[in-house]
PDB file of C-alpha atoms in Angstrom:
ATOM      1  CA  UNK A   1      95.220 127.712 149.434  1.00  0.00           C
ATOM      2  CA  UNK A   2      98.325 129.806 148.071  1.00  0.00           C
ATOM      3  CA  UNK A   3     100.827 127.026 149.413  1.00  0.00           C
ATOM      4  CA  UNK A   4      99.004 124.253 147.607  1.00  0.00           C
ATOM      5  CA  UNK A   5      98.928 126.391 144.274  1.00  0.00           C
ATOM      6  CA  UNK A   6     102.647 126.930 144.717  1.00  0.00           C
ATOM      7  CA  UNK A   7     103.347 123.237 145.131  1.00  0.00           C
ATOM      8  CA  UNK A   8     101.463 122.304 142.005  1.00  0.00           C
ATOM      9  CA  UNK A   9     103.352 124.784 140.096  1.00  0.00           C
ATOM     10  CA  UNK A  10     106.577 123.255 141.112  1.00  0.00           C
ATOM     11  CA  UNK A  11     105.440 119.810 140.402  1.00  0.00           C
ATOM     12  CA  UNK A  12     104.329 120.717 137.017  1.00  0.00           C
ATOM     13  CA  UNK A  13     107.411 122.516 136.064  1.00  0.00           C
ATOM     14  CA  UNK A  14     109.507 119.721 137.401  1.00  0.00           C
ATOM     15  CA  UNK A  15     107.668 117.508 135.343  1.00  0.00           C
ATOM     16  CA  UNK A  16     107.787 119.533 132.415  1.00  0.00           C
ATOM     17  CA  UNK A  17     111.588 120.159 132.662  1.00  0.00           C
ATOM     18  CA  UNK A  18     112.065 116.297 133.134  1.00  0.00           C
ATOM     19  CA  UNK A  19     110.173 115.647 129.987  1.00  0.00           C
ATOM     20  CA  UNK A  20     112.164 118.340 127.951  1.00  0.00           C
ATOM     21  CA  UNK A  21     115.491 116.848 129.512  1.00  0.00           C
ATOM     22  CA  UNK A  22     114.650 113.255 128.563  1.00  0.00           C
ATOM     23  CA  UNK A  23     113.443 114.091 125.104  1.00  0.00           C
ATOM     24  CA  UNK A  24     116.619 116.293 124.280  1.00  0.00           C
ATOM     25  CA  UNK A  25     118.810 113.670 125.777  1.00  0.00           C
ATOM     26  CA  UNK A  26     117.205 110.820 124.023  1.00  0.00           C
ATOM     27  CA  UNK A  27     117.501 112.803 120.556  1.00  0.00           C
ATOM     28  CA  UNK A  28     121.217 113.587 121.235  1.00  0.00           C
ATOM     29  CA  UNK A  29     122.085 110.021 122.139  1.00  0.00           C
ATOM     30  CA  UNK A  30     120.126 108.715 119.064  1.00  0.00           C
ATOM     31  CA  UNK A  31     122.162 110.974 116.722  1.00  0.00           C
ATOM     32  CA  UNK A  32     125.290 110.033 118.099  1.00  0.00           C
ATOM     33  CA  UNK A  33     124.411 106.212 118.104  1.00  0.00           C
ATOM     34  CA  UNK A  34     123.295 106.590 114.429  1.00  0.00           C
ATOM     35  CA  UNK A  35     126.548 108.490 113.247  1.00  0.00           C
ATOM     36  CA  UNK A  36     128.596 105.679 115.067  1.00  0.00           C
ATOM     37  CA  UNK A  37     126.669 102.857 113.473  1.00  0.00           C
ATOM     38  CA  UNK A  38     126.991 104.536 110.013  1.00  0.00           C
ATOM     39  CA  UNK A  39     130.705 105.015 110.543  1.00  0.00           C
ATOM     40  CA  UNK A  40     131.268 101.562 111.651  1.00  0.00           C
ATOM     41  CA  UNK A  41     129.269 100.231 108.564  1.00  0.00           C
ATOM     42  CA  UNK A  42     131.194 102.342 106.182  1.00  0.00           C
ATOM     43  CA  UNK A  43     134.557 100.932 107.675  1.00  0.00           C
ATOM     44  CA  UNK A  44     133.539  97.234 107.873  1.00  0.00           C
ATOM     45  CA  UNK A  45     133.918  96.086 104.277  1.00  0.00           C
ATOM     46  CA  UNK A  46     133.068  92.534 105.052  1.00  0.00           C
ATOM     47  CA  UNK A  47     129.449  93.315 105.480  1.00  0.00           C
ATOM     48  CA  UNK A  48     127.102  93.949 102.606  1.00  0.00           C
ATOM     49  CA  UNK A  49     124.874  96.310 104.505  1.00  0.00           C
ATOM     50  CA  UNK A  50     125.142  99.526 106.690  1.00  0.00           C
ATOM     51  CA  UNK A  51     123.131  99.900 109.891  1.00  0.00           C
ATOM     52  CA  UNK A  52     122.151 103.586 110.121  1.00  0.00           C
ATOM     53  CA  UNK A  53     119.279 103.321 112.369  1.00  0.00           C
ATOM     54  CA  UNK A  54     118.007 100.973 114.841  1.00  0.00           C
ATOM     55  CA  UNK A  55     116.162 100.464 118.033  1.00  0.00           C
ATOM     56  CA  UNK A  56     116.207 104.053 119.182  1.00  0.00           C
ATOM     57  CA  UNK A  57     114.881 105.385 116.157  1.00  0.00           C
ATOM     58  CA  UNK A  58     111.928 102.836 116.030  1.00  0.00           C
ATOM     59  CA  UNK A  59     110.841 101.043 119.130  1.00  0.00           C
ATOM     60  CA  UNK A  60     112.712 103.348 121.375  1.00  0.00           C
ATOM     61  CA  UNK A  61     111.082 106.299 120.077  1.00  0.00           C
ATOM     62  CA  UNK A  62     107.583 104.848 120.784  1.00  0.00           C
ATOM     63  CA  UNK A  63     108.718 104.060 124.314  1.00  0.00           C
ATOM     64  CA  UNK A  64     109.904 107.878 124.748  1.00  0.00           C
ATOM     65  CA  UNK A  65     106.652 108.931 123.288  1.00  0.00           C
ATOM     66  CA  UNK A  66     104.836 106.759 126.077  1.00  0.00           C
ATOM     67  CA  UNK A  67     106.859 108.504 128.586  1.00  0.00           C
ATOM     68  CA  UNK A  68     106.186 111.832 127.266  1.00  0.00           C
ATOM     69  CA  UNK A  69     102.364 110.913 127.337  1.00  0.00           C
ATOM     70  CA  UNK A  70     102.560 109.854 130.981  1.00  0.00           C
ATOM     71  CA  UNK A  71     104.312 112.907 131.909  1.00  0.00           C
ATOM     72  CA  UNK A  72     101.631 115.088 130.086  1.00  0.00           C
ATOM     73  CA  UNK A  73      98.816 113.081 131.834  1.00  0.00           C
ATOM     74  CA  UNK A  74     100.286 113.655 135.096  1.00  0.00           C
ATOM     75  CA  UNK A  75     100.497 117.356 134.577  1.00  0.00           C
ATOM     76  CA  UNK A  76      96.898 117.382 133.749  1.00  0.00           C
ATOM     77  CA  UNK A  77      95.972 115.366 136.766  1.00  0.00           C
ATOM     78  CA  UNK A  78      97.789 117.454 139.240  1.00  0.00           C
ATOM     79  CA  UNK A  79      95.357 120.279 138.572  1.00  0.00           C
ATOM     80  CA  UNK A  80      92.074 118.149 139.208  1.00  0.00           C
ATOM     81  CA  UNK A  81      92.650 117.035 142.661  1.00  0.00           C
ATOM     82  CA  UNK A  82      93.496 117.889 146.220  1.00  0.00           C
ATOM     83  CA  UNK A  83      97.102 118.689 147.195  1.00  0.00           C
ATOM     84  CA  UNK A  84      97.590 115.212 148.687  1.00  0.00           C
ATOM     85  CA  UNK A  85      96.483 113.300 145.723  1.00  0.00           C
ATOM     86  CA  UNK A  86      98.443 115.650 143.502  1.00  0.00           C
ATOM     87  CA  UNK A  87     101.561 114.834 145.435  1.00  0.00           C
ATOM     88  CA  UNK A  88     100.879 111.234 144.976  1.00  0.00           C
ATOM     89  CA  UNK A  89     100.606 111.445 141.255  1.00  0.00           C
ATOM     90  CA  UNK A  90     103.708 113.478 141.249  1.00  0.00           C
ATOM     91  CA  UNK A  91     105.733 110.695 142.994  1.00  0.00           C
ATOM     92  CA  UNK A  92     103.864 107.789 141.266  1.00  0.00           C
ATOM     93  CA  UNK A  93     104.933 109.597 137.927  1.00  0.00           C
ATOM     94  CA  UNK A  94     108.567 109.906 139.236  1.00  0.00           C
ATOM     95  CA  UNK A  95     108.403 106.150 139.814  1.00  0.00           C
ATOM     96  CA  UNK A  96     106.775 105.320 136.554  1.00  0.00           C
ATOM     97  CA  UNK A  97     109.357 107.220 134.529  1.00  0.00           C
ATOM     98  CA  UNK A  98     112.392 105.742 136.316  1.00  0.00           C
ATOM     99  CA  UNK A  99     110.948 102.146 135.587  1.00  0.00           C
ATOM    100  CA  UNK A 100     110.148 102.951 132.042  1.00  0.00           C
ATOM    101  CA  UNK A 101     113.621 104.485 131.214  1.00  0.00           C
ATOM    102  CA  UNK A 102     115.255 101.525 133.049  1.00  0.00           C
ATOM    103  CA  UNK A 103     113.216  99.082 130.782  1.00  0.00           C
ATOM    104  CA  UNK A 104     113.894 101.179 127.616  1.00  0.00           C
ATOM    105  CA  UNK A 105     117.619 100.928 128.424  1.00  0.00           C
ATOM    106  CA  UNK A 106     117.481  97.085 129.078  1.00  0.00           C
ATOM    107  CA  UNK A 107     115.447  96.680 125.578  1.00  0.00           C
ATOM    108  CA  UNK A 108     117.889  98.713 123.812  1.00  0.00           C
ATOM    109  CA  UNK A 109     121.019  96.772 125.376  1.00  0.00           C
ATOM    110  CA  UNK A 110     119.091  93.506 124.200  1.00  0.00           C
ATOM    111  CA  UNK A 111     118.467  94.796 120.890  1.00  0.00           C
ATOM    112  CA  UNK A 112     122.299  95.455 120.225  1.00  0.00           C
ATOM    113  CA  UNK A 113     122.923  91.894 121.236  1.00  0.00           C
ATOM    114  CA  UNK A 114     120.041  90.529 118.986  1.00  0.00           C
ATOM    115  CA  UNK A 115     121.312  92.618 116.024  1.00  0.00           C
ATOM    116  CA  UNK A 116     124.955  91.352 116.485  1.00  0.00           C
ATOM    117  CA  UNK A 117     124.168  87.888 117.175  1.00  0.00           C
ATOM    118  CA  UNK A 118     120.682  87.244 115.842  1.00  0.00           C
TER     119      UNK A 118
END
């Protein structure tokens, strides 16, 4: 029983660390992008507007909150089942996080294209 408890602790801590890392990385990239957009907007005198916030601050933030919620749910579920199922939840969560972050990246890239040409 002790081994099972230790594994659960590792899975919970791993997911918690992943959540914190994703959140901090997202916040940092958002701030850098917004500063770049502001500087670009101030330099481009041909435009009559300045973009200082975009996809990352709005739709991207909602997607990041969905990912954080998914991680929180997985952490709770890991405690409520047997070791085999907990392992499955952990692996499924990793796969889902990977898929969600890839989609978020694709949508962010598309939003840049739309903003520049739409």
